[in-house]
Coordinates of C-alpha atoms and ligand atoms in Angstrom, one line a residue:
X16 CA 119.3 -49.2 86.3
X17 CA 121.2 -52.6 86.0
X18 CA 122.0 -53.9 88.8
X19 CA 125.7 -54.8 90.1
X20 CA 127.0 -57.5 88.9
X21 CA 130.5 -57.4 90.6
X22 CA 130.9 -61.1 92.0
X23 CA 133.0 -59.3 95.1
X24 CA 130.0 -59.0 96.8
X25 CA 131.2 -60.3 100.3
X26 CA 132.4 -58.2 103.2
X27 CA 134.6 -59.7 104.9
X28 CA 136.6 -58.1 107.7
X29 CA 136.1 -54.7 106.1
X30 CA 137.1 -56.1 102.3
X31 CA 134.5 -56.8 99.8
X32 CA 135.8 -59.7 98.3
X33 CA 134.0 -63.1 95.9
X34 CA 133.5 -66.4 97.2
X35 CA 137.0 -67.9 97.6
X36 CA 136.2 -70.8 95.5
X37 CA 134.4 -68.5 93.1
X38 CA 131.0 -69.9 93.1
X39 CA 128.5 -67.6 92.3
X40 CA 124.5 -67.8 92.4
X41 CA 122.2 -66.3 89.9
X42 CA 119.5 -63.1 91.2
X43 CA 115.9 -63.9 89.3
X44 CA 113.6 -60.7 88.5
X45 CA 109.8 -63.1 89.0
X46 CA 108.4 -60.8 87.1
X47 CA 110.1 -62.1 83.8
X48 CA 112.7 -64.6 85.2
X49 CA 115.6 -62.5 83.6
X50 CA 118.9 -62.7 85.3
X51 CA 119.3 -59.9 87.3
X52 CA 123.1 -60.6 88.3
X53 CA 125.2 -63.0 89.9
X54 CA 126.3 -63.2 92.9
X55 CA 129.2 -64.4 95.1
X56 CA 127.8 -67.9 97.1
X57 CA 129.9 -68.0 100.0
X58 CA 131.8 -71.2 101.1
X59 CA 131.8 -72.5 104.8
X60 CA 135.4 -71.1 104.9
X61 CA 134.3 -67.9 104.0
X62 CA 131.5 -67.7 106.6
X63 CA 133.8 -69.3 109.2
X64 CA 136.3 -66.2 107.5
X65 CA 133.4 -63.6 108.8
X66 CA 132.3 -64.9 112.0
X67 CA 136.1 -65.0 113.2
X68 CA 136.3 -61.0 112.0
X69 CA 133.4 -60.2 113.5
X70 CA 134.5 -61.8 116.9
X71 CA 137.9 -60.3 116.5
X72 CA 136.4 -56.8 115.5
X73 CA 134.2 -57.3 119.1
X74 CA 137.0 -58.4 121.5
X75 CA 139.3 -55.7 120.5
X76 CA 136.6 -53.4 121.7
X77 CA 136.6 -50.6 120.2
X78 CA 133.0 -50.6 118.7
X79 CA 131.5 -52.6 121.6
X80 CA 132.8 -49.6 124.4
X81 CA 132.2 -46.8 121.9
X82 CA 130.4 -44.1 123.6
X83 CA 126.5 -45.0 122.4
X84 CA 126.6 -41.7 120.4
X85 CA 129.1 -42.6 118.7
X86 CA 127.5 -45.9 117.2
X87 CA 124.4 -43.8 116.6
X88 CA 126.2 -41.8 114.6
X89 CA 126.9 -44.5 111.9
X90 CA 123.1 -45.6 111.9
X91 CA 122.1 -41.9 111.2
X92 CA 124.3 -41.2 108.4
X93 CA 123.8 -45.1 106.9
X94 CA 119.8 -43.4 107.1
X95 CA 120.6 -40.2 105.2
X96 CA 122.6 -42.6 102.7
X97 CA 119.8 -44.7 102.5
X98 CA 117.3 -41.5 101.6
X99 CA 119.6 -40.2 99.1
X100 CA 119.2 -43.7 97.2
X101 CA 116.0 -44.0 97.9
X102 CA 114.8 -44.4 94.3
X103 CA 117.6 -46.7 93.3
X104 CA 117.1 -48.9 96.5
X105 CA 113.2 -48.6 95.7
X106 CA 113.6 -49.8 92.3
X107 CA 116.4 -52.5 92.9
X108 CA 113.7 -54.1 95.5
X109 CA 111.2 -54.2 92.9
X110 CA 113.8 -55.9 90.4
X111 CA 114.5 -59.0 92.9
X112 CA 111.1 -59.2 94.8
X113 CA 108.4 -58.2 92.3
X114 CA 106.6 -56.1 94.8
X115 CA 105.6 -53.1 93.2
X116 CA 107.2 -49.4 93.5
X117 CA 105.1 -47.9 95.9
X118 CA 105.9 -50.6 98.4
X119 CA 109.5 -51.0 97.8
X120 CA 109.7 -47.3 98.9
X121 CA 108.0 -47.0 101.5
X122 CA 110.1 -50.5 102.9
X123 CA 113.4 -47.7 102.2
X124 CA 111.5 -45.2 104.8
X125 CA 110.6 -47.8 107.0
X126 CA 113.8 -49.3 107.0
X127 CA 115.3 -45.3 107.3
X128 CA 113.1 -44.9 110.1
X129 CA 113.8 -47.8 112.4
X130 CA 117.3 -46.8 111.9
X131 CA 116.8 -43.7 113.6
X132 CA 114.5 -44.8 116.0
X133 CA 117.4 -47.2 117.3
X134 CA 119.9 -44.2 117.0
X135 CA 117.7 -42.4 119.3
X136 CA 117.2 -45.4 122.1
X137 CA 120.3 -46.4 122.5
X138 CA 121.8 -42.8 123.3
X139 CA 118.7 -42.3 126.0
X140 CA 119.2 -46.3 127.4
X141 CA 120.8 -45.6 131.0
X142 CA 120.5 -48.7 132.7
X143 CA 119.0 -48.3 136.4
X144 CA 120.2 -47.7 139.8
X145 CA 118.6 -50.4 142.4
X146 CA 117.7 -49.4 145.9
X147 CA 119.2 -51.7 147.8
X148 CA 118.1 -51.0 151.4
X149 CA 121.8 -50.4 152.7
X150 CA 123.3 -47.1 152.6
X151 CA 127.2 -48.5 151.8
X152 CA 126.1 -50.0 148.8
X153 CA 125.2 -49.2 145.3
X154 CA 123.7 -51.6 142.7
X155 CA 123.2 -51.2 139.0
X156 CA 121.8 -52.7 136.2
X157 CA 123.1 -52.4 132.7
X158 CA 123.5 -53.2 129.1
X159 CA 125.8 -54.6 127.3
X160 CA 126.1 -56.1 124.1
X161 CA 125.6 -59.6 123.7
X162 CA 128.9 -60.5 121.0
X163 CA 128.7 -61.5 117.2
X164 CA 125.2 -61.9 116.2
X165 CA 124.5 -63.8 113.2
X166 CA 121.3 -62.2 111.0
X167 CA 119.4 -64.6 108.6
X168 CA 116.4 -62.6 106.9
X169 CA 113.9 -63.8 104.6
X170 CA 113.2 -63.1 100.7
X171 CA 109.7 -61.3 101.1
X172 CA 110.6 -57.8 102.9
X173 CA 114.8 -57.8 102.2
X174 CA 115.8 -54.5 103.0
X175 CA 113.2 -53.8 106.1
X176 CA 113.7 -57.0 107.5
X177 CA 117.6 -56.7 108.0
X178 CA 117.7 -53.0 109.0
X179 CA 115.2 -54.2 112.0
X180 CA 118.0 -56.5 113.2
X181 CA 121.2 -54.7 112.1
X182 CA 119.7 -51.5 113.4
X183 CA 119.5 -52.7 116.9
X184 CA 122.4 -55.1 116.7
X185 CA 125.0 -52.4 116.1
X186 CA 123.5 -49.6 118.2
X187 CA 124.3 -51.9 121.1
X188 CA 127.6 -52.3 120.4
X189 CA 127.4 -56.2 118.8
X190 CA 129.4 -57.0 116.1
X191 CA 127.3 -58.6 113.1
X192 CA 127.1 -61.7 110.1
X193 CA 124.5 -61.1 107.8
X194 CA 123.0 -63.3 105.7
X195 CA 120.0 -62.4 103.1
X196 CA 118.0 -64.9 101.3
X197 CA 119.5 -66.3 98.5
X198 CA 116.8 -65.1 96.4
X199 CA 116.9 -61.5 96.9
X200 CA 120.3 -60.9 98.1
X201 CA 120.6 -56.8 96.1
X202 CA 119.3 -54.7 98.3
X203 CA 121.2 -56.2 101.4
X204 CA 124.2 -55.9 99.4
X205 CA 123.6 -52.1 98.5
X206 CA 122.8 -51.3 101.9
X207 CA 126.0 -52.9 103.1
X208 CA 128.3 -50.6 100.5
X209 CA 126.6 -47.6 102.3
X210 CA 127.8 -48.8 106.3
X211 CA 130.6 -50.2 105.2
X212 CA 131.3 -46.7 104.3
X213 CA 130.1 -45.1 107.2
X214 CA 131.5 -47.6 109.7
X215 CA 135.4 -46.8 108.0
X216 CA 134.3 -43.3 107.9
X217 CA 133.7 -43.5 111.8
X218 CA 137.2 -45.7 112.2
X219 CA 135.4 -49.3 113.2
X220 CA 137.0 -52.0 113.2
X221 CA 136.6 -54.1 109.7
X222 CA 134.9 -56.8 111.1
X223 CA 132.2 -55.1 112.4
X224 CA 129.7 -55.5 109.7
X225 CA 130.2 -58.7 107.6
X226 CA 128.2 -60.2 105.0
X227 CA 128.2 -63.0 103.6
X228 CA 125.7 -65.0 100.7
X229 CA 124.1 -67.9 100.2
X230 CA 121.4 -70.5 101.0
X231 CA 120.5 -72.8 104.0
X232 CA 124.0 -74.1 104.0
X233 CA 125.6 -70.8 105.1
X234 CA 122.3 -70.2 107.4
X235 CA 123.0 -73.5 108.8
X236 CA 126.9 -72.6 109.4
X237 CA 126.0 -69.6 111.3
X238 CA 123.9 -70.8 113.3
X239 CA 125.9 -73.9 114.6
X240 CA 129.3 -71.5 114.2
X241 CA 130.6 -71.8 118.2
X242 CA 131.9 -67.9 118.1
X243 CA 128.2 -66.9 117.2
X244 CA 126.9 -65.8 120.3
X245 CA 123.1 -65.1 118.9
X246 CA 121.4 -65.8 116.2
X247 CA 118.2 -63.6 115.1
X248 CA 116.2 -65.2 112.5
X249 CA 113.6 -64.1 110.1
X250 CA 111.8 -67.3 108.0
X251 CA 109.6 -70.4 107.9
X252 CA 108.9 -72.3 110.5
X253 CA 110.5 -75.6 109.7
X254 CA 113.9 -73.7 109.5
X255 CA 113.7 -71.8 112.9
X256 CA 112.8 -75.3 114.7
X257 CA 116.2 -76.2 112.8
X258 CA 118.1 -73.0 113.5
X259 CA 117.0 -73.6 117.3
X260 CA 118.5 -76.8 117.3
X261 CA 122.0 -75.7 115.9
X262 CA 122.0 -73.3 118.2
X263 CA 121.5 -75.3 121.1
X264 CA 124.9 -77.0 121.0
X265 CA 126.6 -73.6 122.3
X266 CA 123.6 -72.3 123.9
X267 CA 123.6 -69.3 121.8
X268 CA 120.8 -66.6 122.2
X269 CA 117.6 -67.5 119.6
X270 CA 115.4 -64.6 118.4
X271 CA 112.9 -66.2 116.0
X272 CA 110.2 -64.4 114.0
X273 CA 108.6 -67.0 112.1
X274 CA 105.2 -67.0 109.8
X275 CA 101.5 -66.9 110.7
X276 CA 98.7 -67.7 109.9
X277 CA 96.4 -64.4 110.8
X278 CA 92.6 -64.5 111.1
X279 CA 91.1 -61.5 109.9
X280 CA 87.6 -61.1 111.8
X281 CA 84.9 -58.9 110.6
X282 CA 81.5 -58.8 112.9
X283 CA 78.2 -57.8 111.5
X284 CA 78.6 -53.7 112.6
X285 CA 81.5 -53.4 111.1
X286 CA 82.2 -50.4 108.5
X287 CA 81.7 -53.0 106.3
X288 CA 83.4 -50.9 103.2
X289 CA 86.8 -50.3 104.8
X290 CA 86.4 -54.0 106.2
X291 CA 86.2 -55.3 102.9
X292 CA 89.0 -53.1 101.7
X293 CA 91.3 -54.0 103.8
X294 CA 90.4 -57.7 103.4
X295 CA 91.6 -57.3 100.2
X296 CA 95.3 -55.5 100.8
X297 CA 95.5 -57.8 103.9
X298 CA 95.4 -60.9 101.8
X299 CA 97.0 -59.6 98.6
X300 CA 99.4 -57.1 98.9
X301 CA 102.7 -58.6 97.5
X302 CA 101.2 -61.0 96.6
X303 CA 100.0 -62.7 100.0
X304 CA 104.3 -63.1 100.5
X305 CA 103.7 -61.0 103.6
X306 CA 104.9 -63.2 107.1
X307 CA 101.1 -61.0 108.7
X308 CA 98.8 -61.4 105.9
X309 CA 95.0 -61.9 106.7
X310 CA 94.9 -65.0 105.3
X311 CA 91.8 -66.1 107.0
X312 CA 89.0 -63.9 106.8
X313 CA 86.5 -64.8 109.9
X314 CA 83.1 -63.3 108.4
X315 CA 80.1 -63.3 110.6
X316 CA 77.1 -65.6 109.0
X317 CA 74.7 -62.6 108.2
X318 CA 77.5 -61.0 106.0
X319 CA 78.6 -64.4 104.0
X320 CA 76.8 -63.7 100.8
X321 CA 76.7 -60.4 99.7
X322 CA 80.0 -59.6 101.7
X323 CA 82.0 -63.0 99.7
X324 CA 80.7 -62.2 96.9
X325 CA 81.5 -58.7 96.7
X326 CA 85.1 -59.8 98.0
X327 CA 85.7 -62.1 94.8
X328 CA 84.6 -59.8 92.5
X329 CA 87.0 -57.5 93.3
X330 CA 89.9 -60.0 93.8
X331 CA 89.1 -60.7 89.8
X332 CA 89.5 -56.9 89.2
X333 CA 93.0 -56.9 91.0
X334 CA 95.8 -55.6 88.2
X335 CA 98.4 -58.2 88.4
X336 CA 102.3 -56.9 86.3
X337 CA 105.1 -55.8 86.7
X338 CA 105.9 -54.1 89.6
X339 CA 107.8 -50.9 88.4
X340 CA 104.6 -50.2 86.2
X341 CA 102.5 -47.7 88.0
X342 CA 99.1 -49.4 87.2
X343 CA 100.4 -52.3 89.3
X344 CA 98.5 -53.5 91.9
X345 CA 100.3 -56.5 93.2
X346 CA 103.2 -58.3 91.2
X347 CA 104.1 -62.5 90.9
X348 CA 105.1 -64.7 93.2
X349 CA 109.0 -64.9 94.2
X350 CA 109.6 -67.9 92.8
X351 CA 109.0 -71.0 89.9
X352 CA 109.1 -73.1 93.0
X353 CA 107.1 -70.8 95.2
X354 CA 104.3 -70.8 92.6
X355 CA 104.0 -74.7 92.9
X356 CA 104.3 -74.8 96.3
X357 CA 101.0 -72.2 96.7
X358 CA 99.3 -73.6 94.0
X359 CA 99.3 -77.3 95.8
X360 CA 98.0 -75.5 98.7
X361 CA 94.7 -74.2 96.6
X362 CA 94.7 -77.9 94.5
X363 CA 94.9 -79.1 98.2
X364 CA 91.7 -77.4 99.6
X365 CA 89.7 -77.7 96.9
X366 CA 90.2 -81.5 97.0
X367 CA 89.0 -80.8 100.8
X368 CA 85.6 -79.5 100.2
X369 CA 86.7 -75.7 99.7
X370 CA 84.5 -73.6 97.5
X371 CA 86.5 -71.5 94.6
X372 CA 84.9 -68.2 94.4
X373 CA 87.9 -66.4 92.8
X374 CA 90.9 -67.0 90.9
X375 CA 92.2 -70.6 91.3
X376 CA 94.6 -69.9 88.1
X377 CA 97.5 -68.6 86.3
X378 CA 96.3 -65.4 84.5
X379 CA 96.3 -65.9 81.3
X380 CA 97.5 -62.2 79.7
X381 CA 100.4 -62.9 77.9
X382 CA 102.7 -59.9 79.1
X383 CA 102.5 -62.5 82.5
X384 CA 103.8 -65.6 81.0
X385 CA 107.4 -65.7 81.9
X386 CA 106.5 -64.0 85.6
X387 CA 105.3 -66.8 88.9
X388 CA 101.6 -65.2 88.6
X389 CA 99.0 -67.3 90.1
X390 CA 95.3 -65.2 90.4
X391 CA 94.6 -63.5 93.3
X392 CA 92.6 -66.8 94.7
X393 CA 89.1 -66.6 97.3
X394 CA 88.3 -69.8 98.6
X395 CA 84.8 -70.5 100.8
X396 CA 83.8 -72.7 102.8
X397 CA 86.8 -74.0 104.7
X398 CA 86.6 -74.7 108.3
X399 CA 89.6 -75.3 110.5
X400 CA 90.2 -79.0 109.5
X401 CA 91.5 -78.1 106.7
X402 CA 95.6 -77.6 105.9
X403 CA 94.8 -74.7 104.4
X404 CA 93.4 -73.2 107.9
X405 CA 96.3 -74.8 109.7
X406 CA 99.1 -74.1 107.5
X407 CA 101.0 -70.6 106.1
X408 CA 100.8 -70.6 102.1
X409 CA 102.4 -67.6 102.0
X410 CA 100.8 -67.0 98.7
X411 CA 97.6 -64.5 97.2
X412 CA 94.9 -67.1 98.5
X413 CA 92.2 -65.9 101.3
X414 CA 90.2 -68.5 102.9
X415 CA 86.9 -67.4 104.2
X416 CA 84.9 -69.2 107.4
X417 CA 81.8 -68.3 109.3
X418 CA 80.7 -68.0 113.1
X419 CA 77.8 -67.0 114.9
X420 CA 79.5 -65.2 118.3
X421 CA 82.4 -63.8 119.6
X422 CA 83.3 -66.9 122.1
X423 CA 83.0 -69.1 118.8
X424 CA 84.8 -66.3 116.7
X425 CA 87.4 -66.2 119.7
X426 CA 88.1 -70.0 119.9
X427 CA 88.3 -70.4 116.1
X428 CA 90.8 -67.4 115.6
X429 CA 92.9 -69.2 118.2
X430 CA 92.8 -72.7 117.2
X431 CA 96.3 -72.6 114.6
X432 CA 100.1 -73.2 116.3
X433 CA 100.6 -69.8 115.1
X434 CA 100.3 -66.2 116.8
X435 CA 101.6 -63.5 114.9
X436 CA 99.0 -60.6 114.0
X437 CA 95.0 -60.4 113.0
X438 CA 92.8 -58.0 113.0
X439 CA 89.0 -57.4 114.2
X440 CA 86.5 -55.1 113.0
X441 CA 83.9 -53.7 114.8
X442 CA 82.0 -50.5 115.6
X443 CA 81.3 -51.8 119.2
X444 CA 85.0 -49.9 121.2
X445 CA 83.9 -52.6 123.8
X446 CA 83.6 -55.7 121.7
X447 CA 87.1 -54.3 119.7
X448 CA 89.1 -54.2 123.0
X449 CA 87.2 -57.5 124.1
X450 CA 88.0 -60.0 121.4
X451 CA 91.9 -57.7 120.9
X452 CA 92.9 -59.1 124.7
X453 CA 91.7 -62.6 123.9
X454 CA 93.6 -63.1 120.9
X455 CA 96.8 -65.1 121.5
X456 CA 98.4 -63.0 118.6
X457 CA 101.7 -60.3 118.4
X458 CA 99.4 -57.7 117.1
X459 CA 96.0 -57.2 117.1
X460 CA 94.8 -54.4 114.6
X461 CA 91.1 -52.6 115.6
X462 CA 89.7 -51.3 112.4
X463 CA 92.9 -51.3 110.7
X464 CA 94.9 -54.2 108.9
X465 CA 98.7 -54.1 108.8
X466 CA 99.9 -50.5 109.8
X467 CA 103.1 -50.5 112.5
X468 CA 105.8 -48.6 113.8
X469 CA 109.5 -48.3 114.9
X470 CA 108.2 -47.8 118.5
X471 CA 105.8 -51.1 118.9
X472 CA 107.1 -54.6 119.3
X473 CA 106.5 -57.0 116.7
X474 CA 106.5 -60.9 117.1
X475 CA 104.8 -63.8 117.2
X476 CA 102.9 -66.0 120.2
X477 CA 103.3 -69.8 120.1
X478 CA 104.8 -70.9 117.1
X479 CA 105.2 -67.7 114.9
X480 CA 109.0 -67.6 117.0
X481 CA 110.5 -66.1 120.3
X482 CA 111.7 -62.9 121.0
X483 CA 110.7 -59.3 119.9
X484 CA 111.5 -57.4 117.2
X485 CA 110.9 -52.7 117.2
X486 CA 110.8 -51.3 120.4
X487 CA 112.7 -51.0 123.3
X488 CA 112.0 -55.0 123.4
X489 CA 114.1 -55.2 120.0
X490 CA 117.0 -53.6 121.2
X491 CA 117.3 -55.9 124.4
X492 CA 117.7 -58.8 122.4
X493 CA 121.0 -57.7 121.6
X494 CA 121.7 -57.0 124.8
X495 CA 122.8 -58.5 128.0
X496 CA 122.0 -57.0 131.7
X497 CA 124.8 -57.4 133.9
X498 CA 124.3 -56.4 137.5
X499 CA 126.7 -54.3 139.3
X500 CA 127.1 -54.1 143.2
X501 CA 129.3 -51.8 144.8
X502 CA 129.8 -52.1 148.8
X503 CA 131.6 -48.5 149.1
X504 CA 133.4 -49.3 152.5
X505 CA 133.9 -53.5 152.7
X506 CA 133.9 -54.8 156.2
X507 CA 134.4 -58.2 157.6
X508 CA 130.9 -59.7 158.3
X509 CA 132.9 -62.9 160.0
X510 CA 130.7 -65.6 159.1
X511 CA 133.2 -68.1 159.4
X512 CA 134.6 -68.2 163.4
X513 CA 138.0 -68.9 162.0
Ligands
LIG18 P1 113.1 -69.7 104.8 O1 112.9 -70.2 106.2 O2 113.1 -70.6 103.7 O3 114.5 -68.9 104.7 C1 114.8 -67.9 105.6 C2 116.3 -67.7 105.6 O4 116.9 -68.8 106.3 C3 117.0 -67.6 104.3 O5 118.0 -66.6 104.3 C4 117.5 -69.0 104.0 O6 118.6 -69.1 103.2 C5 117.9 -69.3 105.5 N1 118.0 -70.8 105.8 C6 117.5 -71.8 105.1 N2 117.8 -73.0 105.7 C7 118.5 -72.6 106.8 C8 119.1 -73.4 107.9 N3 119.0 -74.7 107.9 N4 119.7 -72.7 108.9 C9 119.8 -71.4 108.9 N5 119.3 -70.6 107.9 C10 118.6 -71.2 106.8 O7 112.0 -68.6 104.7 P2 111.7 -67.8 103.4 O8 110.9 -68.7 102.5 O9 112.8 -67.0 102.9 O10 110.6 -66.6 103.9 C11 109.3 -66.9 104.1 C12 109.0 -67.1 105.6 O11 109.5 -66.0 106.4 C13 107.5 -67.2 105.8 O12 107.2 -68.3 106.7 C14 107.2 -65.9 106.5 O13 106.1 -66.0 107.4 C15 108.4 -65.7 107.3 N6 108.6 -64.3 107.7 C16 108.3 -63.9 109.0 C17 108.4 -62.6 109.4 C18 108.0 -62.1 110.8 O14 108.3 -61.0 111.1 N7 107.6 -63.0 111.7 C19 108.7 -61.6 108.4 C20 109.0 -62.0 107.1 C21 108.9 -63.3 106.8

């Protein structure tokens, strides 16, 4: 299926429309570096264009006073439209992320399922009544959405990761500006032809959804844009420190969900064959690009050798191609640039004392030339010191280190400016629940590694970002509370003698 390659791939107050000084950025499949298509880079005229229709599209009202069902009515059908294209969407992610098949459709149910979940809330979100100890007077507490929210998403998980802000963002009545990464814009662009449908279908206003393209510049814009009244943001580190500053000017709301760096602890009575299982997928799948990896693998001393080596053995066997092929296990990396980056990381430890036990280097088959392969890379020996403990490669590299107890285990797994996710595995319940509360991490996962769903926060402690995305949690960030107090018969209280 070729992809579109329709350079009016803005949306713009309700018109799809190019960049309006034509500029256009090339889409890269990683799995070959073909040219997938080109597509529209948008100006800071044309982003300043979108934010002022989607702050129109919100004053006039319409969609923000809606009755709730009625906004939940757009999400639902945008969810049937995205199931009846789910192959298409699946195989399009594929095409600009190089994750293979399997994942890229089960991100299209994910993503159909968290926008049902938010169709669901928002029709059952009542506010409260307060009691306020007087019998003349009624208080209230409700919700109301927050304005134009600005969406900048990442290039690892396109499709889920805007649905879980879009999703929540219009079933509270905000108006939105969306921007994907620049380096997998396609399936952000498809999903946008199926609302925009549904939103004119249900008489919005045009500027409800916008959507506009491009790199850090058009982040950047956004997030310093004075009608943006929040801006959610899904990325690195280094960029939401800078998105928080631009931000700060107009005191805009900040959700941040930024990267980790996830210890992945395994004690000696662990079901030591789904342990190592999942040590694997948690490290590898798509290719490490995944923001809760288990990049560090915390292995209790009495398992380091046979469990290690076991481990790298079957990192070798892992079946690196492309990602529409069926007998792929795990595709390239998203990026020339990307690739260099990770592979300075492993050039990086190893100059630090770390101990290669598997892959280290591009593969050499030559169907995976032209793709950003590196191996699927095990290195042992590292110890928190080290930058590859302390910083997020993002990449198909698992470090391993060793302790002796749970404090020790405890304090190590804690010791990185990160707090996203991790996972321990033990048979002991008590030790499980233990070590799980003592964890200054998002999620913890007990015997599992990496399963969520619609109905359970996700976010990050310290400095993996601010707010919450799923949940009831995710759907207040769009929100506002306002307070309502009603004195039913008013009376001069005659404070004041005069
Ligand atoms: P990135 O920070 O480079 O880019 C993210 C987005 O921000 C892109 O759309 C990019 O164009 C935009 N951007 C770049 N500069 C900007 C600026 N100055 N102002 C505003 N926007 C700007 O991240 P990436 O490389 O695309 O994604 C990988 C990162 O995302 C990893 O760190 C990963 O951990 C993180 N991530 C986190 C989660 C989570 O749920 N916590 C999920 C997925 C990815």
């Amino acid at each position: 299926m070729p992809p579109s390659l329709d350079p009016a791939c803005l949306l713009i107050d309700g018109a799809w429309t190019p960049a309006e000084d034509g500029r256009q950025r090339a889409v890269v499949n990683p799995f070959d570096s073909s040219t997938l298509a080109a597509v529209a880079e948008a100006s800071e005229a044309d982003t300043d264009r979108a934010v002022r229709a989607a702050r129109s599209a919100f004053d006039e009202g319409s969609w923000a006073r809606a009755p709730s069902a009625h906004r939940a009515g757009v999400l639902t059908a945008t969810a049937d439209a995205l199931q009846s294209q789910r192959e298409q969407l699946a195989r399009l992610e594929t095409l600009d992320t190089g994750k293979t098949l399997a994942e890229s459709r089960m991100d299209v149910d994910d993503a159909t399922a968290v926008l049902r979940y938010y169709a669901a809330l928002v029709t059952s979100d009542a506010g409260r009544t307060i009691d306020t100890g007087r019998p003349d007077a009624i208080s209230r507490v409700v919700h109301e959405p927050v304005g134009v929210c600005a969406l900048i998403t990442p290039w690892n998980y396109p499709l889920l990761q805007i649905v879980w802000k879009l999703a929540p963002a219009l079933a509270a009545g905000n108006t939105v500006v969306a921007k994907p990464s620049e380096v997998t814009p396609l399936t952000t662009i498809r999903l946008f032809r199926l609302l925009q449908a549904e939103l004119e279908q249900a008489g919005a206003p045009g500027g409800t959804a916008n959507l506009v393209l491009g790199g850090g510049a058009v982040g950047a814009a956004l997030a310093r844009h004075p009608a943006v009244d929040l801006v959610s943001f899904t990325g690195g580190l280094a960029t939401g420190r800078s998105v928080m500053r631009a931000a700060a000017d107009t005191v805009k709301k900040v959700a941040l969900e930024l990267g980790g760096k996830n210890p992945n602890i395994v004690f000696a009575d662990a079901d030591l064959d789904a342990a190592l299982d999942f040590a694997l997928t948690a490290a590898f799948l798509h290719s490490g690009q995944v923001c809760s990896a288990g990049s560090r693998l915390l292995l209790h001393r009495s398992l380091h050798a046979d469990f290690t080596a076991e481990l790298a053995r079957r990192a070798d066997l892992i079946r690196l191609g492309d990602g529409l092929d069926k007998g792929t296990e795990t595709g390239p990396l998203v990026s020339a640039e990307h690739r260099r980056k990770v592979e300075d990381h492993i050039a990086g430890a190893l100059a630090a004392g770390a101990v290669l036990r598997a892959g280290g280097s591009r593969p050499t088959e030559p169907e995976l030339q032209a793709g950003f392969f590196p191996r699927p890379t095990v290195l042992d020996g590292c110890h928190p010191g080290m930058a590859v403990i302390r910083e997020e490669v993002f990449g198909p590299v698992l470090t391993v280190e060793l302790f002796d107890d749970e404090d020790e285990v405890v304090a190590l797994a804690n010791d990185t400016p990160y707090g996203l996710a991790g996972a321990v595995w033990t048979q002991d319940t008590g030790r499980g629940e233990r070590v799980a509360s003592r964890l200054r991490l998002g999620t913890v996962w007990i015997n599992d590694y990496h399963p969520y769903v619609p109905q359970a926060e996700w976010g990050g402690f310290k400095q993996s970002g601010t707010g919450r995305e799923l949940g009831p949690s995710g759907l207040r960030e769009y929100q506002e509370s306002k307070h309502i107090w009603r004195t039913i018969t008013p009376a001069a209280q005659h404070w004041f003698g005069g």
